[in-house]
mmCIF file of C-alpha atoms in Angstrom:
data_model
loop_
_atom_site.group_PDB
_atom_site.id
_atom_site.type_symbol
_atom_site.label_atom_id
_atom_site.label_comp_id
_atom_site.label_asym_id
_atom_site.label_seq_id
_atom_site.Cartn_x
_atom_site.Cartn_y
_atom_site.Cartn_z
ATOM 1 C CA MET A 27 50.235 17.194 188.295
ATOM 2 C CA ARG A 28 51.426 19.059 185.198
ATOM 3 C CA MET A 29 55.109 19.699 184.415
ATOM 4 C CA GLN A 30 56.366 22.199 181.847
ATOM 5 C CA PHE A 31 60.066 22.218 180.994
ATOM 6 C CA ALA A 32 62.404 24.003 178.614
ATOM 7 C CA SER A 33 63.502 21.953 175.615
ATOM 8 C CA THR A 34 67.080 21.825 176.955
ATOM 9 C CA THR A 35 65.953 20.002 180.106
ATOM 10 C CA ASP A 36 65.251 16.287 180.393
ATOM 11 C CA PRO A 37 61.996 16.046 182.423
ATOM 12 C CA ALA A 38 62.656 12.382 183.157
ATOM 13 C CA GLU A 39 65.494 13.421 185.461
ATOM 14 C CA LEU A 40 63.089 15.385 187.639
ATOM 15 C CA LEU A 41 60.122 13.000 187.766
ATOM 16 C CA SER A 42 61.635 11.095 190.686
ATOM 17 C CA LEU A 43 61.482 14.105 193.030
ATOM 18 C CA PRO A 44 58.831 13.993 195.815
ATOM 19 C CA TRP A 45 56.473 16.550 194.261
ATOM 20 C CA SER A 46 53.556 15.375 196.434
ATOM 21 C CA LEU A 47 55.319 16.754 199.531
ATOM 22 C CA PRO A 48 55.605 20.444 200.496
ATOM 23 C CA LEU A 49 59.183 21.608 199.920
ATOM 24 C CA GLU A 50 59.663 22.055 203.678
ATOM 25 C CA GLN A 51 59.104 18.312 204.116
ATOM 26 C CA TRP A 52 61.428 17.022 201.386
ATOM 27 C CA PRO A 53 63.815 14.397 202.809
ATOM 28 C CA ALA A 54 67.359 15.542 203.532
ATOM 29 C CA ASP A 55 68.895 12.848 201.318
ATOM 30 C CA ARG A 56 67.373 14.552 198.242
ATOM 31 C CA LEU A 57 68.712 18.006 199.120
ATOM 32 C CA VAL A 58 72.012 19.833 198.656
ATOM 33 C CA THR A 59 73.152 22.332 201.284
ATOM 34 C CA LEU A 60 74.048 25.663 199.688
ATOM 35 C CA PRO A 61 74.496 29.229 200.921
ATOM 36 C CA ARG A 62 71.380 31.181 200.020
ATOM 37 C CA GLY A 63 69.882 34.595 200.547
ATOM 38 C CA ILE A 64 66.647 35.628 202.210
ATOM 39 C CA SER A 65 63.501 34.615 200.319
ATOM 40 C CA ARG A 66 59.806 35.178 200.954
ATOM 41 C CA HIS A 67 59.183 31.679 199.583
ATOM 42 C CA VAL A 68 60.477 28.241 200.507
ATOM 43 C CA VAL A 69 63.538 27.384 198.387
ATOM 44 C CA ARG A 70 65.392 24.070 198.253
ATOM 45 C CA PHE A 71 68.371 22.820 196.205
ATOM 46 C CA VAL A 72 68.463 19.314 194.757
ATOM 47 C CA ARG A 73 70.992 17.388 192.703
ATOM 48 C CA VAL A 74 69.569 15.273 189.876
ATOM 49 C CA SER A 75 71.896 13.275 187.614
ATOM 50 C CA GLY A 76 74.815 15.560 188.387
ATOM 51 C CA THR A 77 72.918 18.834 187.871
ATOM 52 C CA VAL A 78 71.884 21.049 190.765
ATOM 53 C CA TYR A 79 68.503 22.787 190.590
ATOM 54 C CA ALA A 80 66.957 25.477 192.780
ATOM 55 C CA ILE A 81 63.259 24.815 193.417
ATOM 56 C CA LYS A 82 60.983 27.573 194.702
ATOM 57 C CA GLU A 83 57.437 27.039 195.925
ATOM 58 C CA LEU A 84 54.956 29.796 195.032
ATOM 59 C CA PRO A 85 51.393 30.298 193.729
ATOM 60 C CA LYS A 86 50.589 28.922 190.272
ATOM 61 C CA GLN A 87 50.092 32.195 188.384
ATOM 62 C CA THR A 88 53.188 33.748 189.979
ATOM 63 C CA ALA A 89 55.302 30.690 189.150
ATOM 64 C CA GLU A 90 54.213 30.615 185.504
ATOM 65 C CA ARG A 91 54.721 34.361 185.133
ATOM 66 C CA GLU A 92 58.222 34.268 186.621
ATOM 67 C CA TYR A 93 59.154 31.295 184.423
ATOM 68 C CA ARG A 94 58.130 33.218 181.299
ATOM 69 C CA MET A 95 59.839 36.379 182.529
ATOM 70 C CA LEU A 96 63.176 34.652 183.188
ATOM 71 C CA ARG A 97 63.048 32.959 179.797
ATOM 72 C CA GLU A 98 62.353 36.252 178.015
ATOM 73 C CA LEU A 99 65.117 38.097 179.876
ATOM 74 C CA ALA A 100 67.568 35.366 178.890
ATOM 75 C CA LYS A 101 66.589 35.882 175.247
ATOM 76 C CA ARG A 102 67.377 39.581 175.662
ATOM 77 C CA GLU A 103 70.934 38.726 176.764
ATOM 78 C CA VAL A 104 70.422 39.808 180.385
ATOM 79 C CA PRO A 105 72.350 37.909 183.112
ATOM 80 C CA VAL A 106 69.657 35.829 184.861
ATOM 81 C CA VAL A 107 69.439 32.349 186.311
ATOM 82 C CA LYS A 108 68.261 29.778 183.759
ATOM 83 C CA ALA A 109 64.605 28.851 184.127
ATOM 84 C CA ARG A 110 64.262 25.116 183.479
ATOM 85 C CA GLY A 111 60.641 24.391 184.249
ATOM 86 C CA VAL A 112 57.544 24.833 186.370
ATOM 87 C CA VAL A 113 55.365 22.208 188.065
ATOM 88 C CA PHE A 114 51.624 22.904 188.411
ATOM 89 C CA ASP A 115 48.639 21.266 190.126
ATOM 90 C CA ARG A 116 50.654 19.539 192.813
ATOM 91 C CA THR A 117 48.709 17.662 195.468
ATOM 92 C CA THR A 118 49.601 15.612 198.531
ATOM 93 C CA ASP A 119 48.902 11.881 198.596
ATOM 94 C CA ASP A 120 45.626 12.585 200.388
ATOM 95 C CA GLY A 121 44.544 15.145 197.770
ATOM 96 C CA ARG A 122 45.418 18.461 199.457
ATOM 97 C CA PRO A 123 46.506 21.131 196.922
ATOM 98 C CA LEU A 124 50.073 22.430 196.988
ATOM 99 C CA ASP A 125 51.628 25.539 195.493
ATOM 100 C CA ALA A 126 53.388 25.332 192.147
ATOM 101 C CA ALA A 127 57.171 24.908 191.954
ATOM 102 C CA LEU A 128 59.558 26.930 189.792
ATOM 103 C CA VAL A 129 62.699 25.050 188.731
ATOM 104 C CA THR A 130 65.873 26.967 187.844
ATOM 105 C CA LYS A 131 69.382 25.700 187.224
ATOM 106 C CA HIS A 132 71.746 26.551 190.049
ATOM 107 C CA LEU A 133 74.386 29.082 189.042
ATOM 108 C CA ARG A 134 77.632 27.285 189.817
ATOM 109 C CA PHE A 135 80.316 29.060 191.860
ATOM 110 C CA SER A 136 77.826 31.805 192.725
ATOM 111 C CA LEU A 137 77.277 33.231 196.187
ATOM 112 C CA PRO A 138 74.532 35.366 197.754
ATOM 113 C CA TYR A 139 75.547 38.660 199.289
ATOM 114 C CA ARG A 140 75.204 37.351 202.862
ATOM 115 C CA ALA A 141 77.837 34.690 202.229
ATOM 116 C CA LEU A 142 80.166 37.242 200.645
ATOM 117 C CA PHE A 143 79.895 39.772 203.450
ATOM 118 C CA SER A 144 79.931 37.260 206.283
ATOM 119 C CA ARG A 145 83.167 35.703 205.002
ATOM 120 C CA ARG A 146 84.873 39.062 204.423
ATOM 121 C CA LEU A 147 86.616 37.732 201.357
ATOM 122 C CA GLU A 148 88.515 40.932 200.526
ATOM 123 C CA PRO A 149 88.701 44.645 201.420
ATOM 124 C CA GLU A 150 87.337 45.922 198.077
ATOM 125 C CA LEU A 151 84.397 43.533 198.026
ATOM 126 C CA THR A 152 81.736 46.183 198.664
ATOM 127 C CA SER A 153 82.841 48.347 195.735
ATOM 128 C CA LYS A 154 82.954 45.371 193.344
ATOM 129 C CA LEU A 155 79.560 44.167 194.494
ATOM 130 C CA LEU A 156 77.963 47.580 193.987
ATOM 131 C CA ASP A 157 79.520 47.978 190.525
ATOM 132 C CA ALA A 158 78.135 44.580 189.533
ATOM 133 C CA LEU A 159 74.649 45.341 190.842
ATOM 134 C CA ALA A 160 74.591 48.791 189.204
ATOM 135 C CA GLN A 161 75.557 47.310 185.847
ATOM 136 C CA LEU A 162 72.913 44.572 186.192
ATOM 137 C CA LEU A 163 70.232 47.173 186.915
ATOM 138 C CA VAL A 164 71.328 49.288 183.939
ATOM 139 C CA ARG A 165 71.236 46.244 181.680
ATOM 140 C CA LEU A 166 67.737 45.376 182.885
ATOM 141 C CA HIS A 167 66.501 48.927 182.286
ATOM 142 C CA LEU A 168 67.990 49.050 178.797
ATOM 143 C CA ALA A 169 66.131 45.799 178.085
ATOM 144 C CA GLY A 170 62.874 47.432 179.231
ATOM 145 C CA PHE A 171 62.584 45.517 182.503
ATOM 146 C CA ALA A 172 61.290 47.271 185.614
ATOM 147 C CA TRP A 173 62.499 45.034 188.451
ATOM 148 C CA LYS A 174 60.348 46.562 191.234
ATOM 149 C CA ASP A 175 62.200 44.497 193.838
ATOM 150 C CA CYS A 176 65.877 45.205 193.236
ATOM 151 C CA SER A 177 67.853 43.981 196.230
ATOM 152 C CA LEU A 178 70.990 42.112 197.177
ATOM 153 C CA SER A 179 68.830 39.157 198.224
ATOM 154 C CA ASN A 180 67.446 38.815 194.694
ATOM 155 C CA THR A 181 70.915 38.754 193.137
ATOM 156 C CA LEU A 182 73.696 36.179 192.900
ATOM 157 C CA PHE A 183 77.347 37.090 192.392
ATOM 158 C CA ARG A 184 80.157 35.243 190.621
ATOM 159 C CA ARG A 185 83.812 36.140 190.397
ATOM 160 C CA ASP A 186 84.866 37.519 187.033
ATOM 161 C CA ALA A 187 88.632 38.022 186.730
ATOM 162 C CA GLY A 188 88.924 39.963 189.969
ATOM 163 C CA ALA A 189 85.581 41.742 189.584
ATOM 164 C CA LEU A 190 82.109 40.391 190.319
ATOM 165 C CA ALA A 191 79.336 39.560 187.859
ATOM 166 C CA ALA A 192 75.730 39.938 189.061
ATOM 167 C CA TYR A 193 72.790 37.745 188.040
ATOM 168 C CA LEU A 194 69.097 38.349 188.619
ATOM 169 C CA VAL A 195 67.499 35.527 190.618
ATOM 170 C CA ASP A 196 63.957 36.702 191.408
ATOM 171 C CA ALA A 197 61.774 38.225 188.668
ATOM 172 C CA GLU A 198 58.296 37.600 190.067
ATOM 173 C CA THR A 199 57.471 41.294 190.624
ATOM 174 C CA GLY A 200 59.035 42.633 187.420
ATOM 175 C CA GLU A 201 57.457 44.035 184.279
ATOM 176 C CA LEU A 202 58.700 44.125 180.693
ATOM 177 C CA HIS A 203 58.107 47.193 178.511
ATOM 178 C CA ASP A 204 59.371 48.414 175.167
ATOM 179 C CA GLN A 205 61.150 51.225 177.010
ATOM 180 C CA LEU A 206 61.201 52.467 180.600
ATOM 181 C CA SER A 207 60.289 56.026 181.544
ATOM 182 C CA ASP A 208 62.481 58.122 183.827
ATOM 183 C CA GLY A 209 59.824 57.658 186.503
ATOM 184 C CA GLN A 210 59.967 53.874 186.276
ATOM 185 C CA ARG A 211 63.746 53.916 186.538
ATOM 186 C CA ALA A 212 63.603 56.302 189.496
ATOM 187 C CA GLN A 213 61.125 54.011 191.263
ATOM 188 C CA ASP A 214 63.455 51.051 190.807
ATOM 189 C CA LEU A 215 66.369 53.058 192.204
ATOM 190 C CA GLU A 216 64.369 54.126 195.247
ATOM 191 C CA ILE A 217 63.335 50.523 195.927
ATOM 192 C CA ALA A 218 66.932 49.368 195.500
ATOM 193 C CA SER A 219 68.227 51.988 197.911
ATOM 194 C CA VAL A 220 65.704 51.107 200.626
ATOM 195 C CA ASN A 221 66.164 47.338 200.214
ATOM 196 C CA ILE A 222 69.956 47.459 200.228
ATOM 197 C CA ALA A 223 70.096 49.660 203.303
ATOM 198 C CA GLY A 224 67.733 47.315 205.115
ATOM 199 C CA GLU A 225 69.720 44.228 204.149
ATOM 200 C CA LEU A 226 72.992 45.747 205.332
ATOM 201 C CA TYR A 227 71.454 46.954 208.615
ATOM 202 C CA ASP A 228 70.323 43.353 209.111
ATOM 203 C CA LEU A 229 73.898 42.136 208.611
ATOM 204 C CA GLU A 230 75.126 44.838 210.974
ATOM 205 C CA ALA A 231 72.686 43.709 213.668
ATOM 206 C CA GLY A 232 73.995 40.168 213.297
ATOM 207 C CA GLY A 233 77.615 41.271 213.620
ATOM 208 C CA LEU A 234 78.383 40.214 210.041
ATOM 209 C CA LEU A 235 79.147 43.630 208.560
ATOM 210 C CA ASP A 236 82.518 45.338 208.694
ATOM 211 C CA GLU A 237 82.393 48.312 211.051
ATOM 212 C CA ALA A 238 83.770 50.576 208.311
ATOM 213 C CA ILE A 239 80.689 49.998 206.119
ATOM 214 C CA ASP A 240 77.784 52.449 206.567
ATOM 215 C CA PRO A 241 74.558 50.877 205.189
ATOM 216 C CA ALA A 242 73.011 54.264 204.365
ATOM 217 C CA GLU A 243 76.114 55.395 202.464
ATOM 218 C CA VAL A 244 76.220 52.112 200.535
ATOM 219 C CA ALA A 245 72.551 52.501 199.572
ATOM 220 C CA ASP A 246 73.242 56.013 198.259
ATOM 221 C CA ASP A 247 76.374 54.762 196.497
ATOM 222 C CA ILE A 248 74.488 52.199 194.409
ATOM 223 C CA VAL A 249 72.288 55.022 193.078
ATOM 224 C CA ARG A 250 75.345 57.151 192.287
ATOM 225 C CA ARG A 251 77.081 54.305 190.429
ATOM 226 C CA TYR A 252 73.942 53.522 188.474
ATOM 227 C CA GLU A 253 73.447 57.135 187.420
ATOM 228 C CA MET A 254 77.093 57.473 186.327
ATOM 229 C CA LEU A 255 76.835 54.371 184.147
ATOM 230 C CA TRP A 256 73.412 55.307 182.770
ATOM 231 C CA ASN A 257 74.681 58.766 181.872
ATOM 232 C CA GLU A 258 77.728 57.325 180.136
ATOM 233 C CA LEU A 259 75.504 55.082 178.039
ATOM 234 C CA THR A 260 72.713 57.507 177.150
ATOM 235 C CA ARG A 261 73.980 61.104 177.394
ATOM 236 C CA GLU A 262 73.864 63.416 174.418
ATOM 237 C CA GLU A 263 77.103 65.101 173.301
ATOM 238 C CA ILE A 264 77.702 68.384 171.501
ATOM 239 C CA LEU A 265 80.569 68.095 168.987
ATOM 240 C CA GLY A 266 82.474 70.856 167.278
ATOM 241 C CA PRO A 267 83.122 70.748 163.514
ATOM 242 C CA ASP A 268 86.510 69.064 164.012
ATOM 243 C CA GLU A 269 85.542 66.668 166.795
ATOM 244 C CA LEU A 270 83.990 63.758 164.964
ATOM 245 C CA TRP A 271 86.833 61.631 166.325
ATOM 246 C CA ARG A 272 85.016 61.755 169.666
ATOM 247 C CA ILE A 273 82.338 59.462 168.234
ATOM 248 C CA GLU A 274 84.906 56.675 167.839
ATOM 249 C CA GLN A 275 86.238 57.423 171.324
ATOM 250 C CA ARG A 276 82.737 57.122 172.780
ATOM 251 C CA LEU A 277 82.091 53.861 170.935
ATOM 252 C CA GLN A 278 85.336 52.438 172.341
ATOM 253 C CA ARG A 279 84.318 53.488 175.843
ATOM 254 C CA LEU A 280 80.937 51.799 175.451
ATOM 255 C CA SER A 281 82.634 48.617 174.261
ATOM 256 C CA GLU A 282 84.931 48.595 177.289
ATOM 257 C CA LEU A 283 81.862 48.839 179.539
ATOM 258 C CA GLY A 284 80.279 45.857 177.804
ATOM 259 C CA PHE A 285 77.747 47.774 175.715
ATOM 260 C CA ASP A 286 77.245 48.531 172.050
ATOM 261 C CA ALA A 287 75.586 51.314 170.055
ATOM 262 C CA THR A 288 72.645 50.099 167.967
ATOM 263 C CA GLU A 289 71.927 53.557 166.537
ATOM 264 C CA ILE A 290 73.707 56.918 166.370
ATOM 265 C CA GLN A 291 71.679 60.092 165.859
ATOM 266 C CA ILE A 292 73.484 63.232 164.622
ATOM 267 C CA VAL A 293 71.587 66.503 164.433
ATOM 268 C CA ASP A 294 73.108 69.825 163.279
ATOM 269 C CA ASP A 295 72.089 72.926 165.196
ATOM 270 C CA PRO A 296 73.676 76.375 165.864
ATOM 271 C CA LYS A 297 75.553 75.039 168.912
ATOM 272 C CA GLY A 298 77.197 72.224 166.961
ATOM 273 C CA ARG A 299 76.401 68.654 166.119
ATOM 274 C CA ARG A 300 74.288 66.886 168.733
ATOM 275 C CA VAL A 301 75.098 63.203 168.930
ATOM 276 C CA LYS A 302 72.971 60.691 170.795
ATOM 277 C CA PHE A 303 73.682 56.980 171.090
ATOM 278 C CA GLN A 304 71.038 54.268 171.419
ATOM 279 C CA THR A 305 72.814 51.581 173.447
ATOM 280 C CA GLN A 306 72.268 47.965 174.389
ATOM 281 C CA VAL A 307 74.209 45.147 175.971
ATOM 282 C CA VAL A 308 76.793 43.700 173.584
ATOM 283 C CA GLU A 309 75.182 40.576 172.156
ATOM 284 C CA ALA A 310 76.037 37.423 174.114
ATOM 285 C CA GLY A 311 79.450 38.654 175.232
ATOM 286 C CA HIS A 312 81.978 39.202 172.465
ATOM 287 C CA HIS A 313 84.964 37.856 174.401
ATOM 288 C CA GLN A 314 82.994 34.890 175.752
ATOM 289 C CA ARG A 315 81.970 33.900 172.227
ATOM 290 C CA ARG A 316 85.485 34.256 170.830
ATOM 291 C CA LEU A 317 87.094 32.242 173.618
ATOM 292 C CA TYR A 318 84.486 29.491 173.350
ATOM 293 C CA GLN A 319 84.894 29.281 169.579
ATOM 294 C CA LEU A 320 88.660 28.945 169.966
ATOM 295 C CA THR A 321 88.898 26.707 173.055
ATOM 296 C CA GLY A 322 85.470 25.441 174.106
ATOM 297 C CA LEU A 323 85.861 27.131 177.510
ATOM 298 C CA ARG A 324 82.709 28.716 178.943
ATOM 299 C CA VAL A 325 83.606 31.544 181.324
ATOM 300 C CA GLU A 326 82.503 35.034 182.387
ATOM 301 C CA GLU A 327 83.143 38.017 180.095
ATOM 302 C CA ASN A 328 86.049 39.541 182.056
ATOM 303 C CA GLN A 329 87.607 36.115 182.492
ATOM 304 C CA ALA A 330 87.327 35.557 178.743
ATOM 305 C CA ARG A 331 88.983 38.906 178.074
ATOM 306 C CA ARG A 332 91.852 38.019 180.427
ATOM 307 C CA LEU A 333 92.375 34.546 178.974
ATOM 308 C CA LEU A 334 92.324 35.927 175.438
ATOM 309 C CA GLN A 335 94.991 38.441 176.409
ATOM 310 C CA ASP A 336 97.191 35.593 177.600
ATOM 311 C CA LEU A 337 96.434 33.648 174.421
ATOM 312 C CA ASP A 338 97.492 36.657 172.339
ATOM 313 C CA THR A 339 100.706 36.943 174.368
ATOM 314 C CA PHE A 340 101.344 33.240 173.807
ATOM 315 C CA ARG A 341 100.870 33.703 170.051
ATOM 316 C CA ALA A 342 103.310 36.639 169.987
ATOM 317 C CA THR A 343 106.020 34.704 171.861
ATOM 318 C CA ALA A 344 105.498 31.172 170.554
ATOM 319 C CA VAL A 345 105.103 31.848 166.830
ATOM 320 C CA MET A 346 108.196 32.853 164.874
ATOM 321 C CA PRO A 347 107.977 36.247 163.121
ATOM 322 C CA GLY A 348 106.833 35.908 159.529
ATOM 323 C CA VAL A 349 105.291 32.459 160.087
ATOM 324 C CA ASP A 350 101.568 32.367 159.344
ATOM 325 C CA VAL A 351 99.752 30.123 161.832
ATOM 326 C CA ASP A 352 95.952 30.184 162.047
ATOM 327 C CA GLU A 353 94.343 31.327 165.308
ATOM 328 C CA GLU A 354 92.641 27.979 165.981
ATOM 329 C CA THR A 355 95.968 26.128 165.936
ATOM 330 C CA VAL A 356 97.557 28.628 168.314
ATOM 331 C CA ALA A 357 94.541 28.381 170.639
ATOM 332 C CA ARG A 358 94.794 24.579 170.702
ATOM 333 C CA HIS A 359 98.457 24.747 171.690
ATOM 334 C CA TRP A 360 97.747 27.427 174.321
ATOM 335 C CA LEU A 361 95.035 25.245 175.812
ATOM 336 C CA THR A 362 97.214 22.139 176.071
ATOM 337 C CA ASP A 363 100.545 23.826 176.827
ATOM 338 C CA VAL A 364 99.489 26.713 179.100
ATOM 339 C CA PHE A 365 95.952 26.565 180.487
ATOM 340 C CA GLU A 366 95.525 22.848 181.185
ATOM 341 C CA PRO A 367 98.906 22.350 182.914
ATOM 342 C CA VAL A 368 97.966 25.056 185.429
ATOM 343 C CA ILE A 369 94.563 23.541 186.158
ATOM 344 C CA GLU A 370 95.930 20.003 186.375
ATOM 345 C CA GLN A 371 98.351 21.071 189.124
ATOM 346 C CA ILE A 372 95.494 22.012 191.470
ATOM 347 C CA PRO A 373 95.250 19.302 194.172
ATOM 348 C CA PRO A 374 91.821 17.620 194.400
ATOM 349 C CA GLU A 375 91.248 18.945 197.910
ATOM 350 C CA LEU A 376 91.617 22.547 196.680
ATOM 351 C CA ARG A 377 89.370 22.310 193.627
ATOM 352 C CA GLY A 378 86.375 23.712 195.459
ATOM 353 C CA LYS A 379 88.104 27.023 196.099
ATOM 354 C CA LEU A 380 87.468 28.800 192.794
ATOM 355 C CA GLU A 381 86.351 27.902 189.301
ATOM 356 C CA PRO A 382 89.181 27.055 186.854
ATOM 357 C CA ALA A 383 89.097 30.299 184.825
ATOM 358 C CA GLU A 384 89.335 32.397 187.989
ATOM 359 C CA ILE A 385 92.224 30.272 189.255
ATOM 360 C CA PHE A 386 94.077 30.781 185.974
ATOM 361 C CA HIS A 387 93.463 34.538 186.153
ATOM 362 C CA GLU A 388 94.829 34.656 189.702
ATOM 363 C CA VAL A 389 97.892 32.614 188.719
ATOM 364 C CA LEU A 390 98.615 35.184 185.986
ATOM 365 C CA GLU A 391 98.310 37.993 188.536
ATOM 366 C CA HIS A 392 100.515 36.095 191.000
ATOM 367 C CA ARG A 393 103.129 35.512 188.305
ATOM 368 C CA TRP A 394 103.220 39.219 187.470
ATOM 369 C CA PHE A 395 103.808 40.268 191.087
ATOM 370 C CA MET A 396 106.439 37.577 191.675
ATOM 371 C CA SER A 397 108.254 38.440 188.442
ATOM 372 C CA GLU A 398 108.263 42.135 189.306
ATOM 373 C CA ALA A 399 109.761 41.376 192.716
ATOM 374 C CA ALA A 400 112.369 39.034 191.219
ATOM 375 C CA GLY A 401 113.277 41.367 188.377
ATOM 376 C CA HIS A 402 112.685 38.665 185.752
ATOM 377 C CA ASP A 403 109.931 36.366 184.520
ATOM 378 C CA ILE A 404 109.632 33.378 186.875
ATOM 379 C CA GLY A 405 107.474 31.302 184.494
ATOM 380 C CA MET A 406 104.064 29.668 184.883
ATOM 381 C CA ASP A 407 105.207 26.494 186.683
ATOM 382 C CA ALA A 408 106.894 28.355 189.527
ATOM 383 C CA ALA A 409 104.035 30.851 189.722
ATOM 384 C CA THR A 410 101.452 28.066 189.874
ATOM 385 C CA ARG A 411 103.269 26.178 192.634
ATOM 386 C CA SER A 412 103.700 29.346 194.671
ATOM 387 C CA TYR A 413 100.077 30.356 194.141
ATOM 388 C CA ILE A 414 98.784 26.973 195.273
ATOM 389 C CA GLU A 415 100.854 26.889 198.463
ATOM 390 C CA ASN A 416 100.733 30.574 199.435
ATOM 391 C CA VAL A 417 97.386 31.818 198.150
ATOM 392 C CA LEU A 418 94.866 29.190 197.065
ATOM 393 C CA ARG A 419 95.403 26.924 200.063
ATOM 394 C CA PHE A 420 94.272 29.724 202.361
ATOM 395 C CA ARG A 421 91.260 30.826 200.328
ATOM 396 C CA PRO A 422 87.773 29.932 201.625
ATOM 397 C CA ASP A 423 85.848 27.499 199.440
ATOM 398 C CA GLU A 424 83.641 29.264 196.925
ATOM 399 C CA GLN A 425 82.422 26.072 195.343
ATOM 400 C CA ALA A 426 78.758 26.270 196.199
ATOM 401 C CA VAL A 427 77.929 22.609 195.613
ATOM 402 C CA LEU A 428 78.793 20.197 198.370
ATOM 403 C CA GLY A 429 79.897 16.766 197.203
ATOM 404 C CA THR A 430 82.971 15.511 195.419
ATOM 405 C CA PRO A 431 85.018 18.646 194.554
ATOM 406 C CA ALA A 432 86.889 16.875 191.762
ATOM 407 C CA GLU A 433 83.633 16.012 189.998
ATOM 408 C CA GLU A 434 82.386 19.581 190.171
ATOM 409 C CA PHE A 435 85.758 20.896 189.049
ATOM 410 C CA ALA A 436 85.711 18.616 186.020
ATOM 411 C CA GLU A 437 82.113 19.636 185.298
ATOM 412 C CA SER A 438 83.197 23.230 184.746
ATOM 413 C CA LEU A 439 85.494 22.180 181.890
ATOM 414 C CA LYS A 440 82.845 20.195 180.008
ATOM 415 C CA GLY A 441 82.075 21.344 176.518
ATOM 416 C CA ARG A 442 85.703 22.094 175.646
ATOM 417 C CA SER A 443 86.907 21.379 172.190
ATOM 418 C CA PRO A 444 89.073 18.224 172.139
#
């Protein structure tokens, strides 16, 4: 047996797994029960030294190719699951050959589409899910990746300050190019439309889909959302002689969508100045980086944006006018005086509901609505207590890992600055 692991993974933690058994025969005491989507391969989840891994059994060449593909996509700042290793040349104790095994790190607090739809978490879920998938597909295409199997089943979703963030899970059929042609993008869109319609019809047949949702309309909608976003990122504009200010406006719009312009081409012709933007995903998430540098919190991009807004509000209200206090000091006080007190109030039995950053975001939203109704600011303590008793207590658990909720909750805060 040959094991190949990323440098950030400790192979010793995984040596104890029963690699000489087919995944279907792994003992239940080594497995973790998680919601998962449909897969053409056998997939199992295991917990090793506090970390949960997804293990997929597939042919050797396919496993090695997907491992390399996921690693390369991660380098290109595309949201994908983290490939941790691949195990080759597996055999049973009596010498029978087994398929290879791809090891990825489980994406905490993520859910497959079937779990989201079957639990009917909220009325606007479909729209948020389609926006997330459209943006993921655009990001992949800008990175030169032709997915060739875009589907809801091959995607995981995490909450991101009220929206959803989509992550690619399955890359075994994909191809990387310097740049995709219009034909390659159109093929991906056609595959996505067919797959999504089929997946939703399957849910409908099982009685898991809201009657108001039309699978065919949803499949067409994902194409429409993709094309709108792609056009916003790549379209050419004609500017008049006094309209150069529109370049700054366009750059701001791209930034709000989570993208950046790596090159701007301006060509003069009789009709005016033609401006074309070469766009890419903003490197590593600007707001994520800033929040982590200030607080040590690792969260999604929209969550980071929301928490930074609250931090800025805290700075404006807590620091006396004219007093110069560095940003790091303010962030430390915000963390200990605002963020942590909210999280610490969450009872242990409710800590599997949502990840901490999403809870904090929802408390801020709850505070705003309560304050508007009361006609004055009710404060974070009252908002947190009300949120826990009237909202969080009735939310379905979104913590994907079964086990001790308090341990998993604490895990999400690791890496914070002291």
